[in-house]
Coordinates of N, CA, C and O in Angstrom, one line a residue:
M1 N -11.7 5.2 5.8 CA -12.8 5.0 5.0 C -13.5 3.7 5.6 O -12.8 2.6 5.7
E2 N -14.8 3.6 5.8 CA -15.3 2.6 6.3 C -16.8 2.3 5.7 O -17.5 3.2 5.4
S3 N -17.0 1.0 5.5 CA -18.3 0.7 4.9 C -18.5 1.2 3.5 O -19.6 1.7 3.2
V4 N -17.6 1.0 2.6 CA -17.6 1.4 1.2 C -17.9 0.3 0.4 O -17.3 -0.8 0.6
R5 N -18.7 0.3 -0.7 CA -19.0 -0.7 -1.7 C -18.9 -0.3 -3.1 O -19.5 0.8 -3.2
S6 N -18.3 -0.8 -3.9 CA -18.1 -0.6 -5.3 C -18.3 -1.8 -6.0 O -17.8 -3.0 -5.9
F7 N -19.2 -1.7 -7.0 CA -19.8 -2.8 -7.8 C -19.9 -2.5 -9.3 O -20.3 -1.2 -9.6
S8 N -19.5 -3.3 -10.1 CA -19.7 -3.1 -11.7 C -19.1 -1.9 -12.2 O -20.0 -1.1 -13.0
N9 N -18.0 -1.5 -11.9 CA -17.3 -0.3 -12.5 C -16.2 -0.9 -13.4 O -15.8 -2.0 -13.2
T10 N -15.6 0.0 -14.1 CA -14.4 -0.4 -14.9 C -13.3 -0.7 -14.0 O -12.7 -1.9 -14.0
R11 N -13.0 0.0 -12.9 CA -12.1 -0.3 -11.9 C -12.9 -0.1 -10.6 O -13.6 0.9 -10.6
G12 N -12.6 -0.8 -9.6 CA -13.4 -0.8 -8.2 C -13.1 0.5 -7.5 O -13.5 1.5 -7.7
V13 N -12.0 0.5 -6.8 CA -11.5 1.5 -6.0 C -10.1 1.8 -6.4 O -9.1 1.0 -6.1
S14 N -9.8 3.1 -6.9 CA -8.5 3.3 -7.3 C -8.0 4.3 -6.3 O -8.7 5.4 -6.0
L15 N -6.8 4.1 -5.5 CA -6.1 4.8 -4.7 C -4.8 5.2 -5.1 O -3.9 4.5 -5.5
N16 N -4.4 6.6 -5.0 CA -3.2 7.1 -5.4 C -2.7 8.1 -4.5 O -3.2 9.0 -4.1
I17 N -1.5 7.7 -4.0 CA -0.7 8.7 -3.1 C -1.5 8.8 -1.8 O -2.0 9.8 -1.5
I18 N -1.7 7.6 -1.0 CA -2.4 7.7 0.2 C -1.4 7.5 1.4 O -0.6 6.6 1.2
L19 N -1.6 8.3 2.3 CA -0.6 8.1 3.6 C -1.5 8.1 4.8 O -2.4 8.7 5.0
S20 N -1.0 7.2 5.7 CA -1.4 7.1 7.0 C -3.1 6.8 7.1 O -3.7 7.8 7.7
S21 N -3.4 5.9 6.4 CA -5.0 5.8 6.3 C -5.5 4.3 6.7 O -4.7 3.4 6.7
E22 N -6.8 4.2 7.0 CA -7.4 2.9 7.4 C -8.7 2.7 6.5 O -9.6 3.6 6.5
F23 N -8.7 1.5 6.0 CA -9.9 1.2 5.1 C -10.4 0.0 5.9 O -9.7 -1.1 6.0
S24 N -11.8 -0.1 6.2 CA -12.4 -1.1 6.9 C -13.7 -1.4 6.5 O -14.5 -0.6 6.0
N25 N -14.1 -2.8 6.6 CA -15.3 -3.2 6.2 C -15.9 -2.6 4.9 O -16.9 -2.3 4.8
S26 N -14.9 -2.8 3.9 CA -15.2 -2.3 2.6 C -15.1 -3.4 1.5 O -14.3 -4.2 1.5
E27 N -15.9 -3.3 0.5 CA -16.0 -4.3 -0.7 C -15.8 -3.6 -2.0 O -16.4 -2.6 -2.3
S28 N -15.1 -4.3 -2.9 CA -15.0 -3.7 -4.3 C -15.2 -5.2 -5.1 O -14.1 -6.0 -5.3
S29 N -16.2 -5.4 -5.8 CA -16.6 -6.5 -6.4 C -17.2 -6.5 -7.8 O -17.9 -5.4 -8.1
Y30 N -17.1 -7.4 -8.6 CA -17.7 -7.5 -10.0 C -17.3 -6.3 -10.9 O -18.2 -5.8 -11.5
N31 N -16.0 -5.9 -10.7 CA -15.7 -4.8 -11.6 C -14.8 -5.4 -12.7 O -14.2 -6.3 -12.5
G32 N -14.8 -4.6 -14.0 CA -14.2 -5.3 -15.0 C -13.9 -4.1 -16.0 O -14.4 -3.1 -16.0
G33 N -13.2 -4.7 -17.0 CA -12.9 -3.6 -18.3 C -11.3 -3.8 -18.5 O -10.6 -4.7 -17.7
P34 N -10.9 -3.1 -19.4 CA -9.4 -3.3 -19.8 C -8.5 -3.1 -18.6 O -7.5 -3.9 -18.5
A35 N -8.7 -2.2 -17.7 CA -7.9 -2.0 -16.6 C -8.3 -3.0 -15.5 O -7.5 -3.2 -14.6
G36 N -9.6 -3.2 -15.4 CA -10.3 -4.1 -14.4 C -9.6 -4.3 -13.1 O -8.6 -3.6 -12.7
G37 N -10.1 -5.0 -12.2 CA -9.6 -5.2 -10.9 C -10.6 -4.6 -9.8 O -11.3 -3.6 -10.1
G38 N -10.3 -5.2 -8.6 CA -11.3 -4.6 -7.4 C -10.7 -3.3 -6.9 O -11.1 -2.3 -7.1
W39 N -9.5 -3.6 -6.0 CA -8.9 -2.5 -5.4 C -7.5 -2.3 -6.2 O -6.8 -3.2 -6.5
N40 N -7.2 -1.0 -6.4 CA -6.1 -0.6 -7.2 C -5.3 0.5 -6.6 O -5.2 1.7 -7.0
P41 N -4.7 0.1 -5.3 CA -3.8 1.1 -4.7 C -2.4 1.4 -5.2 O -1.7 0.4 -5.6
E42 N -1.9 2.7 -5.4 CA -0.7 2.8 -5.9 C -0.1 3.8 -4.9 O -0.6 4.8 -4.5
R43 N 1.2 3.5 -4.5 CA 1.9 4.6 -3.7 C 1.3 4.8 -2.4 O 0.9 5.9 -1.9
I44 N 0.9 3.9 -1.7 CA 0.3 3.6 -0.4 C 1.3 3.5 0.7 O 2.3 2.7 0.4
R45 N 1.3 4.4 1.7 CA 2.1 4.4 2.7 C 1.4 4.4 4.1 O 0.6 5.1 4.4
N46 N 2.1 3.4 5.1 CA 1.5 3.4 6.5 C 0.0 3.4 6.5 O -0.5 4.2 7.2
S47 N -0.5 2.3 5.9 CA -2.0 2.2 5.9 C -2.5 0.8 6.1 O -1.7 -0.1 5.8
S48 N -3.7 0.6 6.5 CA -4.3 -0.8 6.8 C -5.6 -0.9 6.1 O -6.3 0.0 6.0
F49 N -5.7 -2.2 5.8 CA -7.1 -2.7 5.1 C -7.5 -3.8 6.2 O -6.9 -4.7 6.3
I50 N -8.7 -3.5 6.8 CA -9.2 -4.5 7.7 C -10.6 -5.0 7.3 O -11.5 -4.0 7.1
N51 N -10.7 -6.3 7.2 CA -12.1 -6.8 6.9 C -12.5 -6.3 5.6 O -13.7 -6.0 5.4
C52 N -11.8 -6.1 4.7 CA -12.1 -5.6 3.1 C -12.0 -6.9 2.3 O -11.4 -8.0 2.6
S53 N -12.7 -6.8 1.1 CA -12.9 -7.8 0.2 C -12.9 -7.4 -1.2 O -13.3 -6.1 -1.5
G54 N -12.7 -8.3 -2.1 CA -12.8 -8.2 -3.6 C -13.1 -9.5 -4.1 O -12.4 -10.4 -4.2
Y55 N -14.4 -9.5 -4.7 CA -14.8 -10.7 -5.4 C -15.2 -10.5 -6.8 O -15.8 -9.6 -7.3
G56 N -14.9 -11.6 -7.5 CA -15.4 -11.8 -8.9 C -15.0 -10.6 -9.9 O -15.7 -10.2 -10.9
N57 N -13.8 -9.9 -9.6 CA -13.3 -8.9 -10.5 C -12.6 -9.4 -11.6 O -12.0 -10.5 -11.7
T58 N -12.7 -8.6 -12.8 CA -11.8 -8.9 -14.0 C -10.3 -8.3 -13.6 O -10.3 -7.2 -13.4
G59 N -9.6 -9.2 -13.3 CA -8.2 -8.7 -13.0 C -8.0 -9.1 -11.6 O -8.7 -10.2 -11.0
D60 N -7.0 -8.6 -10.8 CA -6.8 -9.0 -9.3 C -7.8 -8.5 -8.5 O -8.4 -7.4 -8.7
G61 N -7.9 -9.1 -7.3 CA -8.9 -8.7 -6.1 C -8.3 -7.4 -5.6 O -8.9 -6.3 -5.4
I62 N -7.0 -7.4 -5.3 CA -6.3 -6.1 -5.0 C -4.9 -6.1 -5.4 O -4.2 -7.2 -5.4
D63 N -4.5 -4.9 -6.1 CA -3.1 -4.9 -6.9 C -2.4 -3.9 -6.5 O -2.8 -2.7 -6.8
F64 N -1.4 -3.9 -5.4 CA -0.6 -2.9 -5.0 C 0.4 -2.6 -6.1 O 1.3 -3.3 -6.2
D65 N 0.4 -1.4 -6.8 CA 1.5 -1.2 -7.7 C 2.7 -0.4 -6.9 O 2.4 0.1 -5.9
G66 N 3.8 -0.5 -7.5 CA 5.2 0.0 -6.9 C 5.0 1.0 -5.9 O 4.1 1.9 -5.7
E67 N 6.1 1.3 -5.1 CA 6.3 2.1 -4.0 C 5.3 2.1 -2.9 O 5.2 3.1 -2.3
S68 N 4.7 1.0 -2.7 CA 3.8 0.9 -1.5 C 4.6 0.4 -0.4 O 5.4 -0.5 -0.6
E69 N 4.4 0.9 0.8 CA 5.2 0.3 1.9 C 4.5 0.6 3.3 O 3.6 1.4 3.4
D70 N 4.8 -0.2 4.3 CA 4.3 -0.2 5.6 C 2.7 -0.4 5.5 O 2.0 0.3 6.0
I71 N 2.3 -1.6 4.9 CA 0.9 -1.9 4.6 C 0.4 -3.1 5.4 O 1.4 -4.1 5.4
T72 N -0.6 -3.2 6.0 CA -1.3 -4.4 6.7 C -2.6 -4.7 6.1 O -3.4 -3.8 6.1
L73 N -2.8 -5.8 5.6 CA -4.0 -6.5 5.3 C -4.4 -7.3 6.4 O -3.6 -8.4 6.6
Y74 N -5.7 -7.2 7.1 CA -6.0 -8.1 8.1 C -7.5 -8.6 8.0 O -8.2 -7.7 7.7
S75 N -7.5 -9.9 7.9 CA -8.9 -10.4 7.9 C -9.6 -10.0 6.6 O -10.7 -9.7 6.6
C76 N -9.0 -9.9 5.5 CA -9.5 -9.6 4.2 C -9.8 -10.9 3.4 O -9.1 -11.9 3.5
S77 N -10.6 -10.7 2.5 CA -11.0 -12.0 1.5 C -10.9 -11.4 0.0 O -11.6 -10.6 -0.3
F78 N -10.2 -12.3 -0.9 CA -10.1 -11.8 -2.3 C -10.4 -13.1 -3.0 O -9.5 -13.9 -3.3
D79 N -11.6 -13.4 -3.5 CA -12.0 -14.8 -4.0 C -12.6 -14.5 -5.5 O -13.3 -13.7 -5.7
G80 N -12.4 -15.6 -6.4 CA -13.0 -15.6 -7.4 C -12.7 -14.5 -8.5 O -13.6 -14.1 -9.4
N81 N -11.6 -14.0 -8.5 CA -11.2 -13.0 -9.4 C -10.5 -13.6 -10.6 O -9.8 -14.7 -10.5
S82 N -10.4 -12.8 -11.6 CA -9.9 -13.4 -12.9 C -8.3 -13.2 -13.0 O -7.7 -14.0 -13.7
G83 N -7.7 -12.6 -12.0 CA -6.2 -12.6 -11.9 C -5.9 -13.1 -10.6 O -6.6 -14.2 -10.1
S84 N -4.9 -12.6 -9.9 CA -4.7 -13.0 -8.4 C -5.5 -12.6 -7.4 O -6.2 -11.5 -7.7
G85 N -5.5 -13.2 -6.3 CA -6.3 -12.5 -5.1 C -5.6 -11.2 -4.7 O -6.3 -10.1 -4.7
V86 N -4.3 -11.5 -4.4 CA -3.5 -10.1 -4.0 C -2.4 -10.2 -5.0 O -1.6 -11.1 -5.1
E87 N -2.0 -9.1 -5.5 CA -0.7 -8.9 -6.2 C 0.0 -7.7 -5.6 O -0.6 -6.5 -5.4
L88 N 1.3 -7.8 -5.2 CA 1.9 -6.6 -4.6 C 3.3 -6.5 -4.9 O 4.0 -7.6 -5.1
N89 N 3.7 -5.3 -5.1 CA 5.2 -5.0 -5.2 C 5.4 -3.8 -4.2 O 4.9 -2.7 -4.4
G90 N 5.8 -4.3 -3.1 CA 5.9 -3.3 -1.9 C 7.0 -3.6 -1.0 O 7.6 -4.8 -1.0
T91 N 7.2 -2.9 0.1 CA 8.1 -3.0 1.2 C 7.2 -3.1 2.4 O 6.5 -2.1 2.8
R92 N 7.7 -3.9 3.4 CA 7.1 -4.1 4.6 C 5.6 -4.2 4.6 O 4.9 -3.3 5.1
V93 N 5.1 -5.3 4.0 CA 3.8 -5.4 3.9 C 3.4 -6.8 4.7 O 4.1 -7.7 4.7
N94 N 2.4 -6.7 5.5 CA 1.8 -7.8 6.4 C 0.5 -8.3 5.8 O -0.4 -7.4 5.9
L95 N 0.3 -9.6 5.6 CA -0.9 -10.1 5.3 C -1.2 -11.1 6.4 O -0.6 -12.1 6.4
I96 N -2.2 -10.7 7.2 CA -2.6 -11.5 8.2 C -4.0 -12.0 8.2 O -5.0 -11.3 8.0
N97 N -4.2 -13.3 8.2 CA -5.6 -13.9 8.2 C -6.3 -13.6 7.0 O -7.5 -13.1 7.1
V98 N -5.6 -13.5 5.8 CA -6.2 -13.3 4.4 C -6.6 -14.4 3.8 O -5.9 -15.4 3.8
R99 N -7.7 -14.5 3.3 CA -8.2 -15.5 2.4 C -8.2 -15.1 0.9 O -8.7 -14.1 0.5
C100 N -7.6 -16.1 0.0 CA -7.6 -16.0 -1.4 C -7.9 -17.2 -1.9 O -7.0 -18.2 -1.9
S101 N -9.2 -17.5 -2.5 CA -9.5 -18.7 -3.1 C -10.2 -18.7 -4.3 O -10.9 -17.5 -4.5
G102 N -10.2 -19.6 -5.2 CA -10.9 -19.6 -6.4 C -10.6 -18.5 -7.3 O -11.4 -18.3 -8.2
N103 N -9.5 -18.0 -7.4 CA -8.8 -17.1 -8.3 C -8.3 -17.8 -9.6 O -7.7 -19.0 -9.5
D104 N -8.4 -17.1 -10.6 CA -7.9 -17.7 -11.8 C -6.3 -17.6 -12.1 O -6.0 -18.2 -13.0
S105 N -5.8 -17.0 -11.1 CA -4.2 -17.1 -11.2 C -3.7 -17.5 -9.8 O -4.3 -18.5 -9.2
D106 N -2.8 -16.9 -9.1 CA -2.4 -17.1 -7.9 C -3.1 -16.6 -6.8 O -4.0 -15.6 -6.9
G107 N -3.1 -17.3 -5.6 CA -3.7 -16.7 -4.4 C -3.0 -15.3 -4.0 O -3.7 -14.2 -4.0
I108 N -1.6 -15.3 -3.8 CA -0.8 -14.2 -3.5 C 0.2 -14.2 -4.6 O 0.9 -15.1 -4.7
T109 N 0.7 -13.1 -5.3 CA 1.5 -12.8 -6.2 C 2.4 -11.6 -5.7 O 2.0 -10.6 -5.4
L110 N 3.7 -12.0 -5.2 CA 4.7 -11.0 -4.8 C 5.6 -10.7 -6.0 O 6.4 -11.7 -6.5
V111 N 5.7 -9.5 -6.5 CA 6.6 -9.0 -7.6 C 7.5 -8.1 -7.1 O 7.2 -7.0 -6.8
G112 N 8.8 -8.6 -6.8 CA 9.7 -7.7 -6.3 C 9.6 -7.1 -4.9 O 9.9 -6.0 -4.6
A113 N 8.8 -7.8 -4.1 CA 8.3 -7.5 -2.7 C 9.6 -7.7 -1.7 O 10.3 -8.7 -2.0
T114 N 9.7 -6.9 -0.7 CA 10.7 -7.1 0.2 C 10.1 -6.9 1.7 O 9.3 -6.1 1.9
N115 N 10.6 -7.8 2.6 CA 10.4 -7.5 4.0 C 8.9 -7.7 4.2 O 8.2 -6.8 4.8
C116 N 8.3 -8.9 3.8 CA 7.0 -9.2 3.9 C 6.6 -10.3 4.7 O 7.4 -11.4 5.0
L117 N 5.5 -10.3 5.6 CA 5.1 -11.4 6.3 C 3.8 -11.8 5.9 O 2.7 -10.9 5.6
I118 N 3.5 -13.1 5.6 CA 2.2 -13.7 5.3 C 1.9 -14.7 6.3 O 2.7 -15.7 6.6
Q119 N 0.9 -14.4 7.1 CA 0.9 -15.4 8.4 C -0.9 -15.6 8.6 O -1.6 -14.9 8.4
G120 N -1.0 -16.9 8.8 CA -2.3 -17.4 8.9 C -3.3 -17.2 7.8 O -4.5 -17.2 8.0
C121 N -2.8 -17.3 6.6 CA -3.6 -17.0 5.4 C -4.0 -18.4 4.9 O -3.5 -19.4 5.0
S122 N -5.2 -18.3 4.3 CA -5.8 -19.6 3.5 C -5.8 -19.1 2.0 O -6.5 -18.3 1.4
L123 N -5.0 -20.0 1.3 CA -4.8 -19.8 -0.1 C -4.9 -21.2 -0.9 O -4.1 -21.6 -1.3
I124 N -6.2 -21.3 -1.0 CA -6.7 -22.7 -1.6 C -7.5 -22.5 -2.9 O -8.0 -21.4 -2.9
D125 N -7.4 -23.6 -3.6 CA -8.3 -23.7 -4.9 C -8.1 -22.6 -5.9 O -9.1 -22.0 -6.5
N126 N -6.8 -22.1 -5.9 CA -6.7 -21.0 -7.0 C -6.1 -21.8 -8.2 O -5.4 -22.9 -8.0
A127 N -6.1 -21.2 -9.3 CA -5.9 -22.0 -10.6 C -4.3 -22.2 -10.7 O -3.9 -23.0 -11.4
S128 N -3.5 -21.2 -10.2 CA -2.0 -21.4 -10.2 C -1.5 -21.6 -8.9 O -1.9 -22.6 -8.2
D129 N -0.6 -20.9 -8.4 CA 0.1 -21.0 -7.0 C -0.8 -20.4 -5.9 O -1.4 -19.5 -6.1
G130 N -0.6 -21.0 -4.7 CA -1.0 -20.3 -3.6 C -0.2 -19.1 -3.4 O -0.9 -18.1 -3.1
I131 N 0.9 -19.2 -3.4 CA 1.9 -17.9 -3.3 C 2.9 -18.0 -4.4 O 3.7 -19.1 -4.5
D132 N 3.0 -17.0 -5.1 CA 4.1 -17.0 -6.2 C 5.0 -15.7 -6.0 O 4.6 -14.6 -5.9
L133 N 6.2 -16.2 -5.8 CA 7.3 -15.1 -5.6 C 8.0 -15.0 -6.8 O 8.6 -15.8 -7.5
T134 N 7.9 -13.6 -7.4 CA 8.3 -13.5 -8.7 C 9.4 -12.3 -8.5 O 9.3 -11.4 -7.8
G135 N 10.4 -12.1 -9.6 CA 11.2 -11.0 -9.6 C 12.3 -11.2 -8.5 O 12.7 -12.2 -8.1
T136 N 12.5 -10.1 -7.9 CA 13.5 -10.2 -6.8 C 13.0 -10.0 -5.5 O 13.4 -9.2 -4.5
S137 N 12.0 -10.7 -5.2 CA 11.4 -10.7 -3.9 C 12.3 -11.2 -2.9 O 13.2 -12.1 -3.0
D138 N 12.4 -10.6 -1.7 CA 13.6 -10.7 -0.6 C 12.9 -10.7 0.7 O 12.2 -9.7 1.0
D139 N 13.5 -11.4 1.6 CA 13.0 -11.2 3.0 C 11.6 -11.5 3.2 O 10.8 -10.7 3.8
I140 N 11.1 -12.7 2.8 CA 9.6 -13.0 2.9 C 9.4 -14.1 3.9 O 10.1 -15.1 3.9
S141 N 8.5 -13.8 4.9 CA 8.3 -14.9 6.0 C 6.8 -15.3 5.7 O 5.8 -14.5 5.6
I142 N 6.7 -16.6 5.7 CA 5.4 -17.3 5.4 C 5.2 -18.3 6.7 O 6.0 -19.1 7.0
K143 N 4.1 -17.9 7.4 CA 3.9 -18.7 8.7 C 2.4 -19.1 8.9 O 1.6 -18.2 8.6
S144 N 2.2 -20.4 9.2 CA 1.0 -20.9 9.6 C -0.2 -20.6 8.6 O -1.3 -20.3 8.9
C145 N 0.2 -20.9 7.3 CA -0.7 -20.8 6.2 C -1.3 -22.0 5.6 O -0.6 -23.0 5.7
I146 N -2.4 -22.1 5.2 CA -3.0 -23.3 4.4 C -2.9 -22.9 2.8 O -3.4 -21.9 2.4
L147 N -2.1 -23.8 2.4 CA -1.8 -23.7 0.8 C -2.4 -24.8 0.1 O -2.4 -25.9 0.5

């Protein structure tokens, strides 16, 4: 999926049971409502998000719900959201050169995540933590980030 834009919906982009896919140069911004949020991927496997963004959403910029694995976010931005920039519960997730700033919660929230790499990320000016490790998060590597 390339060059997709989603604005002012209850939920921005909902993805459910996606395998071996690439999302690039796509934006999901200013979405809100009870379920709110920009990107809402669930059960995503072996997929990447390249140069994607989520701005000004009610809820998280991108929220990976359970059972997501082998995911890469590269050069993405999630700024000014009412929740976290990135919230994830997954396995083998790489966040490389991701920017999360000005969010009303954490830059990145890991909830029970395992075997994850956060590298070269800028996680500044968020209302709570730059990175919040919650639950039983395990085997997390954080390298060369600005917090």
